[in-house]
Coordinates of C-alpha atoms and ligand atoms in Angstrom, one line a residue:
M1 CA 0.0 0.0 0.0
I2 CA 3.0 2.3 0.5
V3 CA 3.7 2.0 -3.3
R4 CA 0.0 2.5 -4.2
E5 CA -0.4 5.4 -1.9
H6 CA 2.5 7.1 -3.6
I7 CA 1.0 6.4 -7.0
F8 CA -2.4 7.8 -5.9
N9 CA -0.7 10.9 -4.4
I10 CA 1.1 11.7 -7.7
M11 CA -2.1 11.1 -9.7
R12 CA -4.0 13.6 -7.5
K13 CA -1.2 16.1 -7.6
S14 CA -0.9 15.9 -11.4
A15 CA -4.6 16.2 -11.9
K16 CA -4.7 19.3 -9.8
L17 CA -1.7 20.8 -11.6
F18 CA -3.8 20.6 -14.8
G19 CA -6.9 22.1 -13.2
F20 CA -9.0 18.9 -12.7
M21 CA -11.6 18.6 -9.9
P22 CA -12.4 15.4 -8.0
I23 CA -15.6 13.4 -8.4
D24 CA -16.9 10.1 -7.2
Y25 CA -19.9 7.8 -7.9
P26 CA -21.3 4.4 -6.8
S27 CA -19.5 1.1 -7.4
L28 CA -22.8 -0.5 -8.4
E29 CA -24.6 0.5 -11.6
S30 CA -27.4 -0.7 -13.7
M31 CA -26.0 -3.3 -16.2
D32 CA -27.8 -1.3 -19.0
L33 CA -25.4 1.6 -18.5
F34 CA -22.7 -0.6 -20.1
R35 CA -24.8 -2.4 -22.8
T36 CA -23.9 -1.3 -26.4
K37 CA -21.6 1.4 -24.9
S38 CA -18.5 -0.3 -23.7
G39 CA -18.4 -3.2 -26.3
E40 CA -18.7 -6.9 -26.2
E41 CA -15.4 -7.7 -24.6
L42 CA -15.9 -5.6 -21.5
L43 CA -19.6 -6.8 -21.1
S44 CA -18.4 -10.4 -21.0
Q45 CA -16.1 -9.4 -18.1
T46 CA -18.6 -7.9 -15.7
Y47 CA -19.3 -9.1 -12.2
S48 CA -23.1 -8.7 -12.4
F49 CA -26.1 -10.0 -10.4
I50 CA -29.8 -9.6 -9.9
D51 CA -30.5 -7.5 -6.8
R52 CA -33.4 -7.9 -4.3
G53 CA -35.5 -5.5 -6.4
K54 CA -35.0 -7.8 -9.4
R55 CA -32.8 -5.3 -11.2
E56 CA -29.7 -6.4 -13.2
I57 CA -26.8 -4.7 -11.5
T58 CA -23.0 -4.8 -12.1
M59 CA -19.9 -3.8 -10.2
I60 CA -18.5 -1.1 -12.5
P61 CA -15.9 -2.5 -15.0
E62 CA -14.9 1.1 -16.1
A63 CA -15.6 4.6 -15.0
T64 CA -16.5 6.4 -18.2
P65 CA -20.3 5.6 -18.5
S66 CA -20.8 6.5 -14.8
T67 CA -19.0 9.8 -15.3
V68 CA -21.1 10.7 -18.3
R69 CA -24.3 9.7 -16.4
L70 CA -23.3 11.9 -13.5
L71 CA -22.7 14.9 -15.7
G72 CA -26.0 14.2 -17.5
A73 CA -27.8 14.4 -14.2
K74 CA -26.2 17.8 -13.5
K75 CA -27.3 19.5 -16.7
N76 CA -26.8 23.0 -15.3
I77 CA -23.0 22.8 -14.7
P78 CA -21.4 25.3 -17.2
K79 CA -19.0 23.5 -19.6
P80 CA -16.2 22.8 -20.1
V81 CA -15.5 20.7 -17.0
K82 CA -12.4 18.7 -16.1
W83 CA -13.0 15.9 -13.7
Y84 CA -10.8 13.2 -12.2
C85 CA -11.5 10.2 -9.9
I86 CA -9.6 7.1 -8.8
P87 CA -12.4 4.4 -8.4
K88 CA -12.0 0.7 -7.9
L89 CA -13.1 -1.3 -10.9
W90 CA -13.9 -5.0 -11.4
R91 CA -13.3 -7.1 -14.5
Y92 CA -13.5 -10.8 -14.8
E93 CA -10.2 -11.1 -16.7
E94 CA -7.5 -13.7 -16.4
P95 CA -5.3 -12.5 -13.5
Q96 CA -1.7 -11.9 -14.8
S97 CA 1.1 -9.5 -14.3
G98 CA -0.4 -6.0 -14.5
R99 CA -4.0 -7.2 -14.7
T100 CA -6.1 -8.0 -11.7
R101 CA -9.8 -8.7 -11.2
E102 CA -10.1 -5.7 -8.9
H103 CA -8.0 -2.6 -9.7
S104 CA -7.9 1.1 -9.0
Q105 CA -8.0 3.3 -12.1
F106 CA -7.1 7.0 -12.3
N107 CA -9.6 8.6 -14.7
A108 CA -9.4 12.1 -16.1
D109 CA -11.9 13.5 -18.6
I110 CA -12.7 16.9 -20.2
F111 CA -16.3 17.5 -21.2
G112 CA -17.5 20.3 -23.5
D113 CA -14.2 21.0 -25.2
A114 CA -13.7 19.6 -28.7
S115 CA -10.4 21.3 -29.3
P116 CA -7.1 19.4 -30.1
V117 CA -5.6 21.2 -27.1
A118 CA -8.1 19.4 -24.8
D119 CA -6.8 16.1 -26.3
A120 CA -3.3 17.3 -25.6
E121 CA -4.2 18.3 -22.0
I122 CA -5.5 14.7 -21.4
I123 CA -2.4 13.0 -22.9
G124 CA -0.1 15.6 -21.2
L125 CA -1.7 14.8 -17.8
A126 CA -1.0 11.1 -18.3
C127 CA 2.6 11.9 -19.2
E128 CA 2.9 14.3 -16.2
T129 CA 1.8 11.6 -13.9
L130 CA 4.3 9.1 -15.2
N131 CA 7.1 11.7 -15.1
G132 CA 6.1 12.6 -11.5
L133 CA 6.6 8.9 -10.7
G134 CA 10.1 9.0 -12.1
L135 CA 9.2 7.2 -15.3
K136 CA 10.3 9.9 -17.8
G137 CA 12.1 8.2 -20.7
S138 CA 10.8 4.7 -19.8
Y139 CA 7.4 4.9 -21.5
E140 CA 6.0 5.8 -24.9
V141 CA 2.6 7.1 -25.9
R142 CA 1.1 5.5 -29.1
I143 CA -1.5 7.6 -30.7
N144 CA -3.8 7.2 -33.7
H145 CA -7.1 8.6 -34.9
R146 CA -10.2 6.4 -35.2
Q147 CA -11.6 8.3 -38.1
I148 CA -8.4 7.9 -40.1
M149 CA -8.7 4.1 -39.5
E150 CA -12.3 4.1 -40.5
K151 CA -11.5 5.9 -43.8
I152 CA -8.8 3.4 -44.5
L153 CA -11.0 0.4 -43.7
D154 CA -13.7 1.9 -45.9
S155 CA -11.4 2.3 -48.8
L156 CA -10.3 -1.3 -48.4
G157 CA -13.9 -2.5 -48.7
T158 CA -14.6 -3.4 -45.0
K159 CA -17.8 -5.4 -44.4
N160 CA -18.0 -4.0 -40.9
I161 CA -16.0 -1.2 -39.4
T162 CA -16.4 -2.2 -35.7
E163 CA -15.3 -5.7 -36.5
G164 CA -12.4 -4.4 -38.6
L165 CA -11.2 -2.3 -35.7
N166 CA -11.5 -5.2 -33.3
I167 CA -9.3 -7.3 -35.5
I168 CA -6.7 -4.5 -35.7
D169 CA -6.9 -4.2 -31.9
R170 CA -5.6 -7.8 -31.6
F171 CA -2.5 -7.0 -33.7
R172 CA 0.0 -7.6 -30.9
K173 CA -1.7 -10.7 -29.7
E174 CA -2.0 -12.7 -33.0
S175 CA 0.4 -14.0 -35.5
R176 CA 0.7 -12.3 -38.9
E177 CA -1.0 -15.3 -40.6
K178 CA -3.9 -15.2 -38.2
M179 CA -4.2 -11.4 -38.7
I180 CA -4.2 -11.7 -42.5
E181 CA -6.8 -14.5 -42.3
N182 CA -9.1 -12.4 -40.1
L183 CA -8.6 -9.2 -42.1
S184 CA -9.2 -11.0 -45.3
G185 CA -12.6 -12.0 -44.0
N186 CA -13.4 -8.4 -43.2
L187 CA -11.9 -6.6 -46.3
S188 CA -12.6 -7.1 -50.0
S189 CA -9.4 -9.0 -50.8
T190 CA -6.3 -10.7 -49.3
D191 CA -4.2 -8.1 -51.1
N192 CA -6.0 -5.4 -49.1
A193 CA -5.5 -7.4 -45.9
E194 CA -1.8 -7.6 -46.5
R195 CA -1.5 -3.9 -47.3
L196 CA -3.3 -3.0 -44.1
M197 CA -1.2 -5.5 -42.1
D198 CA 2.0 -3.8 -43.5
F199 CA 0.7 -0.4 -42.6
I200 CA -0.2 -1.2 -39.0
S201 CA 3.1 -3.1 -38.5
G202 CA 5.2 0.2 -38.3
K203 CA 5.2 2.8 -35.6
V204 CA 6.8 6.2 -36.6
Q205 CA 7.7 9.4 -34.8
A206 CA 4.4 11.3 -34.2
S207 CA 5.4 14.1 -36.5
K208 CA 5.8 11.6 -39.4
A209 CA 2.2 10.3 -39.2
D210 CA 1.0 12.1 -42.4
E211 CA 3.9 10.8 -44.4
R212 CA 3.3 7.2 -43.3
I213 CA -0.4 7.3 -44.1
R214 CA 0.1 8.9 -47.5
E215 CA 2.8 6.4 -48.4
F216 CA 0.3 3.5 -48.0
F217 CA -3.0 5.2 -48.9
P218 CA -2.3 8.1 -51.2
N219 CA -5.9 8.6 -52.2
I220 CA -7.6 8.8 -48.9
P221 CA -8.8 12.2 -47.6
F222 CA -7.4 11.9 -44.1
E223 CA -5.9 15.4 -43.7
Q224 CA -8.9 16.9 -41.8
F225 CA -8.3 14.3 -39.0
S226 CA -4.5 14.3 -39.1
E227 CA -4.4 18.1 -38.9
N228 CA -6.3 17.7 -35.6
M229 CA -3.9 15.1 -34.4
N230 CA -0.9 17.2 -35.4
E231 CA -2.1 20.1 -33.4
T232 CA -2.4 17.9 -30.4
I233 CA 1.1 16.6 -31.0
S234 CA 2.6 20.1 -31.3
A235 CA 1.0 21.2 -28.0
L236 CA 2.5 18.1 -26.3
E237 CA 5.9 19.0 -27.7
A238 CA 5.6 22.6 -26.6
W239 CA 5.0 21.2 -23.0
D240 CA 8.0 18.9 -23.4
Y241 CA 6.2 15.6 -23.5
N242 CA 8.2 14.1 -26.3
D243 CA 7.8 10.3 -26.1
I244 CA 4.9 10.2 -28.6
V245 CA 4.7 7.9 -31.6
Y246 CA 2.1 7.4 -34.3
D247 CA 1.0 3.8 -34.1
P248 CA -1.7 2.7 -36.6
A249 CA -2.3 -0.5 -34.7
T250 CA -3.6 1.4 -31.7
V251 CA -7.3 1.6 -32.2
R252 CA -8.6 0.7 -28.6
G253 CA -11.0 -2.1 -27.8
L254 CA -13.9 0.0 -26.4
T255 CA -16.5 0.9 -29.0
Y256 CA -17.3 4.5 -28.0
Y257 CA -14.2 6.3 -29.3
T258 CA -14.7 8.7 -32.2
G259 CA -11.4 10.7 -32.6
I260 CA -7.9 10.5 -31.3
V261 CA -7.1 7.3 -29.4
F262 CA -3.9 6.6 -27.4
E263 CA -2.2 4.1 -25.1
G264 CA 0.9 4.3 -23.0
F265 CA 3.4 1.4 -22.8
D266 CA 6.7 0.8 -21.1
K267 CA 9.4 1.2 -23.8
E268 CA 10.9 -2.3 -23.1
G269 CA 7.5 -3.8 -24.0
K270 CA 7.5 -6.0 -20.9
Y271 CA 4.0 -5.0 -19.6
R272 CA 0.4 -4.5 -20.7
S273 CA -0.8 -1.0 -21.3
I274 CA -0.1 1.6 -18.6
F275 CA -3.0 3.8 -19.7
G276 CA -5.4 4.2 -22.5
G277 CA -8.0 6.6 -23.7
G278 CA -9.3 8.8 -26.4
R279 CA -12.0 11.2 -27.6
Y280 CA -15.6 9.9 -27.4
D281 CA -18.0 12.7 -28.5
K282 CA -21.1 10.4 -29.0
L283 CA -21.3 8.6 -25.7
S284 CA -23.1 11.4 -23.9
S285 CA -26.0 11.5 -26.5
I286 CA -26.4 7.7 -26.1
I287 CA -26.5 7.9 -22.3
T288 CA -28.2 11.2 -21.6
G289 CA -29.7 12.3 -24.9
Q290 CA -27.4 15.4 -24.9
E291 CA -24.5 15.9 -27.2
L292 CA -21.3 16.6 -25.4
A293 CA -17.7 16.6 -26.6
A294 CA -15.5 14.4 -24.3
V295 CA -12.0 13.1 -24.1
G296 CA -10.3 11.2 -21.3
F297 CA -8.1 8.3 -20.2
G298 CA -7.9 5.6 -17.6
M299 CA -4.6 4.5 -15.9
G300 CA -4.6 1.5 -13.7
D301 CA -2.4 1.0 -10.6
A302 CA -1.2 -2.6 -11.4
V303 CA 1.4 -2.0 -14.2
L304 CA 2.6 1.1 -12.4
E305 CA 3.2 -0.8 -9.3
N306 CA 5.2 -3.4 -11.2
L307 CA 7.3 -0.7 -12.9
L308 CA 8.0 1.3 -9.7
R309 CA 9.0 -1.9 -7.9
E310 CA 11.2 -3.0 -10.7
K311 CA 13.0 0.3 -11.0
N312 CA 13.1 0.9 -7.3
L313 CA 11.3 4.2 -7.7
W314 CA 8.9 4.1 -4.8
K315 CA 11.3 4.1 -1.8
A316 CA 11.7 7.9 -2.1
E317 CA 8.2 8.2 -0.6
A318 CA 9.0 5.8 2.2
A319 CA 12.4 7.5 2.9
R320 CA 11.0 10.7 4.4
N321 CA 11.9 11.0 8.0
R322 CA 9.6 9.1 10.4
Y323 CA 10.6 9.2 14.1
I324 CA 9.8 6.7 16.9
I325 CA 10.5 7.9 20.4
I326 CA 11.7 5.1 22.7
T327 CA 11.8 5.7 26.4
I328 CA 14.3 3.7 28.4
A329 CA 13.7 5.2 31.8
E330 CA 10.2 5.3 33.3
E331 CA 10.7 8.9 34.7
A332 CA 11.3 10.1 31.1
Q333 CA 7.8 9.1 29.9
K334 CA 6.2 12.6 30.3
F335 CA 9.2 14.2 28.6
S336 CA 8.8 11.7 25.6
L337 CA 5.1 12.4 25.2
K338 CA 5.7 16.1 25.3
L339 CA 8.4 15.8 22.7
A340 CA 6.1 13.7 20.4
G341 CA 3.5 16.5 20.7
N342 CA 6.1 19.2 19.9
L343 CA 7.4 17.4 16.9
R344 CA 3.9 16.8 15.4
A345 CA 3.1 20.4 16.0
R346 CA 6.1 21.2 13.8
G347 CA 4.7 18.9 11.1
I348 CA 7.3 16.1 11.8
E349 CA 6.0 12.5 11.8
A350 CA 6.6 11.2 15.3
A351 CA 5.1 8.4 17.4
T352 CA 6.0 7.0 20.8
S353 CA 6.8 3.4 21.7
N354 CA 4.5 2.6 24.5
T355 CA 5.1 -1.0 25.3
H356 CA 8.3 -0.8 27.2
K357 CA 10.2 -3.6 25.6
N358 CA 13.9 -3.7 26.0
L359 CA 15.8 -1.3 23.7
S360 CA 16.9 -3.9 21.1
N361 CA 13.4 -5.3 20.7
S362 CA 12.0 -1.7 20.4
L363 CA 14.5 -0.9 17.7
R364 CA 13.8 -4.1 15.8
S365 CA 10.0 -3.4 15.8
A366 CA 10.7 0.2 14.8
T367 CA 12.7 -0.9 11.7
A368 CA 10.0 -3.4 10.8
N369 CA 7.4 -0.6 11.0
W370 CA 9.3 1.7 8.5
Y371 CA 10.5 4.2 11.0
T372 CA 13.7 5.9 9.7
H373 CA 14.9 7.2 13.1
A374 CA 14.6 6.3 16.8
I375 CA 14.9 9.0 19.4
I376 CA 16.1 7.3 22.5
I377 CA 15.3 9.0 25.8
G378 CA 16.6 8.0 29.3
K379 CA 17.2 9.8 32.5
K380 CA 20.3 11.6 31.1
E381 CA 18.5 12.9 28.1
M382 CA 15.6 14.1 30.2
E383 CA 18.0 16.1 32.4
S384 CA 20.2 17.5 29.7
G385 CA 17.4 18.3 27.3
K386 CA 19.6 16.7 24.5
V387 CA 18.3 13.5 22.9
T388 CA 20.0 10.6 21.1
V389 CA 18.8 10.1 17.5
R390 CA 19.6 6.8 15.9
N391 CA 19.4 6.4 12.1
L392 CA 17.8 3.0 11.8
S393 CA 19.3 2.0 8.4
T394 CA 22.9 3.0 9.2
G395 CA 22.9 2.5 12.9
E396 CA 24.6 5.9 13.3
Q397 CA 23.7 7.8 16.5
K398 CA 24.0 11.5 17.3
E399 CA 23.2 13.7 20.3
T400 CA 21.1 16.8 19.5
D401 CA 18.8 19.5 20.9
T402 CA 15.2 18.6 20.1
S403 CA 15.1 21.7 17.9
G404 CA 17.7 20.0 15.7
I405 CA 15.2 17.2 14.7
N406 CA 13.6 17.7 11.3
Ligands
LIG1 P1 -9.2 0.6 -20.7 O1 -8.2 0.5 -21.8 O2 -10.1 -0.6 -20.6 O3 -9.9 1.9 -20.8 O4 -8.4 0.7 -19.4 C1 -7.5 1.7 -19.1 C2 -6.3 1.3 -18.2 O5 -6.8 0.7 -17.0 C3 -5.4 0.3 -18.9 O6 -4.5 0.9 -19.7 C4 -4.8 -0.3 -17.6 O7 -3.8 0.6 -17.1 C5 -5.9 -0.3 -16.6 N1 -6.6 -1.6 -16.5 C6 -7.6 -2.1 -17.3 N2 -8.0 -3.3 -16.9 C7 -7.2 -3.6 -15.9 C8 -7.1 -4.8 -15.0 N3 -7.9 -5.8 -15.1 N4 -6.2 -4.8 -14.0 C9 -5.4 -3.7 -13.9 N5 -5.5 -2.6 -14.6 C10 -6.4 -2.5 -15.6 C11 -11.0 2.3 -20.1 O8 -11.3 1.7 -19.1 C12 -11.6 3.7 -20.5 N6 -12.9 3.8 -19.7 C13 -10.6 4.8 -20.2 C14 -11.2 6.1 -20.6 C15 -11.5 7.1 -19.7 N7 -11.5 6.6 -21.8 C16 -12.0 7.8 -21.7 N8 -12.0 8.2 -20.4

């Protein structure tokens, strides 16, 4: 939990830096909220049940529909709004590294702002969070545009766009042969399937997206969408978030995305996605009947926890000074309590050891409980007003005035 707390703290801090406000909502929702909105895969992963009022209920598998429902119920809030939350979510997935059946997910969404800068703010917030955790340089953001992919699928004679996107979404999970077989069933010819496969097999620097698309599909009018994407990319560059690539295989599994889509991955490619999101301008009209531009992302805690443990990046949080005051003479008890009070009043983390074990047992328990320093107080210390501070990782001891503790 020390690692997770650290992750949540950085998530909240970054959200506030970008002007987002916190929200929350119930963990149980009507199953209907997710039908036709989230897509087949997510629906098949819900923990759902019939409640005592005979309603079909589910533990929420994602946050986006609830967020949209909430905003729909508060019609009078002036837009745009920027909201964040860190709910627990439940998905009946195969538990594996970075994927659990219950996880916490940082969600940030902007409603009522259709500009490419809003897209950039969302991606920028995701990057800022990872940078804040010390992961700058260790991750890449893969971006793409749903409408560009739809135009390409159309031009290749797709029988069903949603199905075509779902096949592309499995690019990194299937062999080339299987991909070609599936794409051939969706497109008008095997030649087209191979061309699409070649196209989605290459990631390029984000600023080279247009070139890459034109090289494979010279006759498709994609510029109106790529202009949008390029504005987002240049805003990100202006803010110094540079690890962005154009990846035509990133299309996202959820059905509701309508514009830019993106996912974050560790550069070494060891883990599942760190975060994912995109623009979804039509979901609000399906759920609430009101049109509302929307863009956002979800970032789980599980892959981050793996990355921070692997790179030893979470100890910084645990390393802040935490004092335990150990009294070795009964007469010094009052002095110790007073000192604890004084330290806390100065904003210093301090607790007292109250069980009167012998000193070595007290020190052992202090180390096991993550204290960084022990303040040892006996008769001598009480009389002189100077205390002995022991660094629990090095064993080093020094005498100091209580005002020297920080
Ligand atoms: P998603 O891609 O399903 O999108 O999930 C987003 C992120 O949540 C993933 O990249 C991953 O970090 C984390 N995640 C998902 N499933 C699990 C799991 N079983 N265990 C651990 N972590 C997991 C969405 O959920 C969208 N609602 C995101 C969004 C918000 N789009 C717009 N606004």
